[in-house]
mmCIF file of C-alpha atoms in Angstrom:
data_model
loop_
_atom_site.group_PDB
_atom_site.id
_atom_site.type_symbol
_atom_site.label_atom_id
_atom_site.label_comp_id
_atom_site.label_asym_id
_atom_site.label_seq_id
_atom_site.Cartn_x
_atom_site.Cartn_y
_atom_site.Cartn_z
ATOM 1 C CA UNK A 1 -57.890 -95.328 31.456
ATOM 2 C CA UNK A 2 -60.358 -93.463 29.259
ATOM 3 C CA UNK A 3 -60.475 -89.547 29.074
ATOM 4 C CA UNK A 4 -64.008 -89.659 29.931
ATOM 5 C CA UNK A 5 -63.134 -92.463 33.012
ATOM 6 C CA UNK A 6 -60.408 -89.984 33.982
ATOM 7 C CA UNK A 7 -63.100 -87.418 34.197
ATOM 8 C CA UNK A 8 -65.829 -89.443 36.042
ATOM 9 C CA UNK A 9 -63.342 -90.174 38.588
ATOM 10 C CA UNK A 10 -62.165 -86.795 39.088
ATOM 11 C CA UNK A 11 -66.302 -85.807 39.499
ATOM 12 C CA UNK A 12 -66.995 -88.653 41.918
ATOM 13 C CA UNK A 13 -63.913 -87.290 43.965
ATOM 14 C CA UNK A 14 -65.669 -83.673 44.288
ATOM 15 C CA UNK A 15 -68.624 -85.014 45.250
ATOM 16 C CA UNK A 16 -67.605 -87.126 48.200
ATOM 17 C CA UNK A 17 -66.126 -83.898 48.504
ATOM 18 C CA UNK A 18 -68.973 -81.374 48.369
ATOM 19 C CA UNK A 19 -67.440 -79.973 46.043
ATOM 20 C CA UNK A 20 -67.824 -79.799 42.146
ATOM 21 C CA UNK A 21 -66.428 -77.401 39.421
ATOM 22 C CA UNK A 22 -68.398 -75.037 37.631
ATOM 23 C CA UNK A 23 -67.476 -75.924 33.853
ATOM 24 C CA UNK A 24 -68.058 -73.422 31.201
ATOM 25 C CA UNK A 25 -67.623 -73.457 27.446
ATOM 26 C CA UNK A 26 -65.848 -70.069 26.912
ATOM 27 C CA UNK A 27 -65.757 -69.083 23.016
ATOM 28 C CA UNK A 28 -62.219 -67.614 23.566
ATOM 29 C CA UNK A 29 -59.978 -70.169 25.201
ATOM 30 C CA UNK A 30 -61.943 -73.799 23.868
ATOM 31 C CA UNK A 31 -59.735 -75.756 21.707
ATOM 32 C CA UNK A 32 -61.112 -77.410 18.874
ATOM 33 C CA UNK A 33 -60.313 -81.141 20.772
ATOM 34 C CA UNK A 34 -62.029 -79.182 23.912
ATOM 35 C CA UNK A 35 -65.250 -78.010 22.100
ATOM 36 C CA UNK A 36 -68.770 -79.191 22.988
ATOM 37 C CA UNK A 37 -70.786 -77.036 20.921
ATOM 38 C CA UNK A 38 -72.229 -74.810 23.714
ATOM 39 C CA UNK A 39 -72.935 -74.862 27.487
ATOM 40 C CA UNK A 40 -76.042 -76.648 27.540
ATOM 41 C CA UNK A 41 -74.744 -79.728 25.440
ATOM 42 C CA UNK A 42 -71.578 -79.480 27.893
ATOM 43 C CA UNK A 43 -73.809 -79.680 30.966
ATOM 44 C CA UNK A 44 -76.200 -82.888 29.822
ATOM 45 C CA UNK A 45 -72.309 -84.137 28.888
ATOM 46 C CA UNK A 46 -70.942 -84.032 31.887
ATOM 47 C CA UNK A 47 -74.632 -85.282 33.719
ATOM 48 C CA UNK A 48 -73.985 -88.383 31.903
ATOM 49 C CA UNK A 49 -70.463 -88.241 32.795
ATOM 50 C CA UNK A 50 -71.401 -88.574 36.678
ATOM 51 C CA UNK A 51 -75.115 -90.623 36.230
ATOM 52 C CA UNK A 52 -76.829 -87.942 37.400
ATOM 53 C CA UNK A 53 -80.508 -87.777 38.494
ATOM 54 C CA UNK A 54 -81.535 -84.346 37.731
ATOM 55 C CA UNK A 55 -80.222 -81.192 35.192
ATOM 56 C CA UNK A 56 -81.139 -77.975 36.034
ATOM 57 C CA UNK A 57 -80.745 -75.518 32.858
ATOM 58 C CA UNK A 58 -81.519 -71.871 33.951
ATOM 59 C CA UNK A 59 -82.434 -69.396 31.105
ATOM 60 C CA UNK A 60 -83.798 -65.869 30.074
ATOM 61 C CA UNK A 61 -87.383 -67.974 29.442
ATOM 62 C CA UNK A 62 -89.257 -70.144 31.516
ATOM 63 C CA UNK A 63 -89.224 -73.978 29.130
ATOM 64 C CA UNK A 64 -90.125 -74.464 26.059
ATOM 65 C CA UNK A 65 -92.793 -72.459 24.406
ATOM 66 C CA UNK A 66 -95.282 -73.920 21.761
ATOM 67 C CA UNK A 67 -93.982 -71.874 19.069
ATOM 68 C CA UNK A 68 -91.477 -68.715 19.042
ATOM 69 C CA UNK A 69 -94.030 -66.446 18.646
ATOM 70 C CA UNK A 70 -95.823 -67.212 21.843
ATOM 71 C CA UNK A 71 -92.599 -66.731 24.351
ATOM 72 C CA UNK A 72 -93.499 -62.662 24.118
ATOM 73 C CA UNK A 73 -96.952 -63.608 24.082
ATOM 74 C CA UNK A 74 -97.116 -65.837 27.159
ATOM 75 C CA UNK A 75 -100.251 -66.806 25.830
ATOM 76 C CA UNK A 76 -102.222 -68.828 28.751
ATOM 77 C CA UNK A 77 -101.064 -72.984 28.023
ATOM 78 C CA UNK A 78 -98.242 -72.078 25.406
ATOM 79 C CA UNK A 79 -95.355 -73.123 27.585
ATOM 80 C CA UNK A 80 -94.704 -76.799 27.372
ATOM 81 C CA UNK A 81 -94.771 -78.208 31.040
ATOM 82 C CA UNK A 82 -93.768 -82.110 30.725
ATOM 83 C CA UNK A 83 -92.082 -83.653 27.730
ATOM 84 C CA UNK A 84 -91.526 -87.058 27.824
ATOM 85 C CA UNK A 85 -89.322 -88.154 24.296
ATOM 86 C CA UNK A 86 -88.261 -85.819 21.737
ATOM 87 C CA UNK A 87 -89.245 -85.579 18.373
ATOM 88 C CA UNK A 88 -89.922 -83.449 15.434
ATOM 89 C CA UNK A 89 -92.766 -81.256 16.899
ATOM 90 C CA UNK A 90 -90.477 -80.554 19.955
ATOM 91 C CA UNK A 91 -87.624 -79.744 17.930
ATOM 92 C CA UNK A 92 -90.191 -77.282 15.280
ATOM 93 C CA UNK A 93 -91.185 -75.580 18.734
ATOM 94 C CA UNK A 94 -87.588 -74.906 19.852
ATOM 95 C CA UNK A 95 -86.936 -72.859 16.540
ATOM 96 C CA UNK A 96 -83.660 -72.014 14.889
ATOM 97 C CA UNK A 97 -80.267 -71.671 17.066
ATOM 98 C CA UNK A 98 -79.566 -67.767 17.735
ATOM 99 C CA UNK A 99 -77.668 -65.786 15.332
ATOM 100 C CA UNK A 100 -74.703 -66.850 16.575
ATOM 101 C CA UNK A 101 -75.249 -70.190 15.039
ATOM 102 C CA UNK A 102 -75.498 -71.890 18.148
ATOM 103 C CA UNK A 103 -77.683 -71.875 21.766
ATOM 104 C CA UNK A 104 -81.022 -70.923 21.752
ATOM 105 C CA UNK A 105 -83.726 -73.204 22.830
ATOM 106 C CA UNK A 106 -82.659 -76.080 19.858
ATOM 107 C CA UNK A 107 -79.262 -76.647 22.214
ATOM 108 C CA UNK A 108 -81.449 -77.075 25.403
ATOM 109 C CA UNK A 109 -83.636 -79.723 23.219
ATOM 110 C CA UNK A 110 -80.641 -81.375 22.310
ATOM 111 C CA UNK A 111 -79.319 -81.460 25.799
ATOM 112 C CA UNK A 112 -82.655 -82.927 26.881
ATOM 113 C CA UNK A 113 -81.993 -85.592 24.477
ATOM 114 C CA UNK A 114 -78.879 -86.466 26.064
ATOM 115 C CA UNK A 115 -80.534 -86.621 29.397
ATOM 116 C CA UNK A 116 -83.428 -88.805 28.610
ATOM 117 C CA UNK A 117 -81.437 -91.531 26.713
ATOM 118 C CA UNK A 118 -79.536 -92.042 29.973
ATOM 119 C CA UNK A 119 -82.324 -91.580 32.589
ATOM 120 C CA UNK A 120 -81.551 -88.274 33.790
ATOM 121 C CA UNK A 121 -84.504 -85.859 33.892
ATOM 122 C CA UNK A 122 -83.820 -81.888 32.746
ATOM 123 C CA UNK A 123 -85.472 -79.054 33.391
ATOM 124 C CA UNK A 124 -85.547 -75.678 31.924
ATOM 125 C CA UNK A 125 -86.846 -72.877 34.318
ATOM 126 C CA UNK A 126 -86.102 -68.789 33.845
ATOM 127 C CA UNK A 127 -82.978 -68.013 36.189
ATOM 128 C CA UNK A 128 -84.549 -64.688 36.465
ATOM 129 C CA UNK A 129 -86.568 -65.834 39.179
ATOM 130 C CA UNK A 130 -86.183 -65.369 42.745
ATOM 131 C CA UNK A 131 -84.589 -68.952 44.234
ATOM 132 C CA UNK A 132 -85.077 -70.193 40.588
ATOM 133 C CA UNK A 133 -83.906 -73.984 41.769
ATOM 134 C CA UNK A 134 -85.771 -73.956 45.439
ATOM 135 C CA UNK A 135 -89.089 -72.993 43.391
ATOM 136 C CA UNK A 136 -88.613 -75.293 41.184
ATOM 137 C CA UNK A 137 -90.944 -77.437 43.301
ATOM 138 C CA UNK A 138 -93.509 -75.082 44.003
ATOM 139 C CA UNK A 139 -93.238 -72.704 40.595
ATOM 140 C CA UNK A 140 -95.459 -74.418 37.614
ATOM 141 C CA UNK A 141 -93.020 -72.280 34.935
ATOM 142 C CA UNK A 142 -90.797 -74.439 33.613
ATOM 143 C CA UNK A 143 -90.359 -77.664 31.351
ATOM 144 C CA UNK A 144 -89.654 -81.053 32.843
ATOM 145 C CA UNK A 145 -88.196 -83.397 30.543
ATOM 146 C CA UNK A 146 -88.997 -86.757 32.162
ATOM 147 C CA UNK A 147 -89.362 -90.309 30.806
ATOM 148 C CA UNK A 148 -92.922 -92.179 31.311
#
């Protein structure tokens, strides 16, 4: 049986359960055969893994602004609220990873790359917000990344 198998089955089993495990990329104990790159490649990983319908990325922003600039700004229509494919434009509004050399906004595009080629939608909302996932429905902040 395949790692990745292995590692479906083990999800499927914590979610007859109600269960699942919270799975985080920590810099200080990831081996280099156990590295993803960063947290939000690791989640749209592991939302493939189990087929799921829906990834919820919480950040310090609400989506995807149209340019780096206007994120401070919150100029009125400069956050991106529905993005159906990714391309260059999307990835030129993302910007550079942070200094680190890895995260930022350019990770959370990538992860929403992952998601739509295996019909899962992603969205990217501020978890600074009060209830950030129950307002999801009600709060127009955020960026749906969603196939047409």
């Amino acid at each position: 049986q395949s790692r990745s198998s292995a590692a479906s089955d083990v999800y499927k089993r914590q979610i007859k359960l109600n269960s699942i495990a919270v799975i985080n990329e920590n810099d200080t104990v990831a081996t280099k055969e156990l590295k993803f790159g960063d947290n939000d490649l690791l989640a749209a990983k592991v939302a493939k893994l189990v087929n799921a319908d829906l990834l919820v990325v919480l950040s310090t922003i609400d989506g995807l602004y149209t340019s780096q600039e206007n994120i401070h700004s919150k100029k009125s229509g400069a956050l991106i609220s529905e993005v159906p494919r990714i391309n260059a434009k999307i990835k030129k509004m993302a910007g550079d990873a942070s200094q680190m050399g890895k995260g930022g906004m350019i990770s959370k595009i990538e992860a929403a790359e992952i998601c739509l080629k295996n019909n899962c939608v992603m969205v990217i909302t501020s978890g600074n917000n009060k209830k950030p996932i129950r307002g999801l429905s009600k709060r127009k902040k955020s960026t749906w990344f969603i196939k047409k």
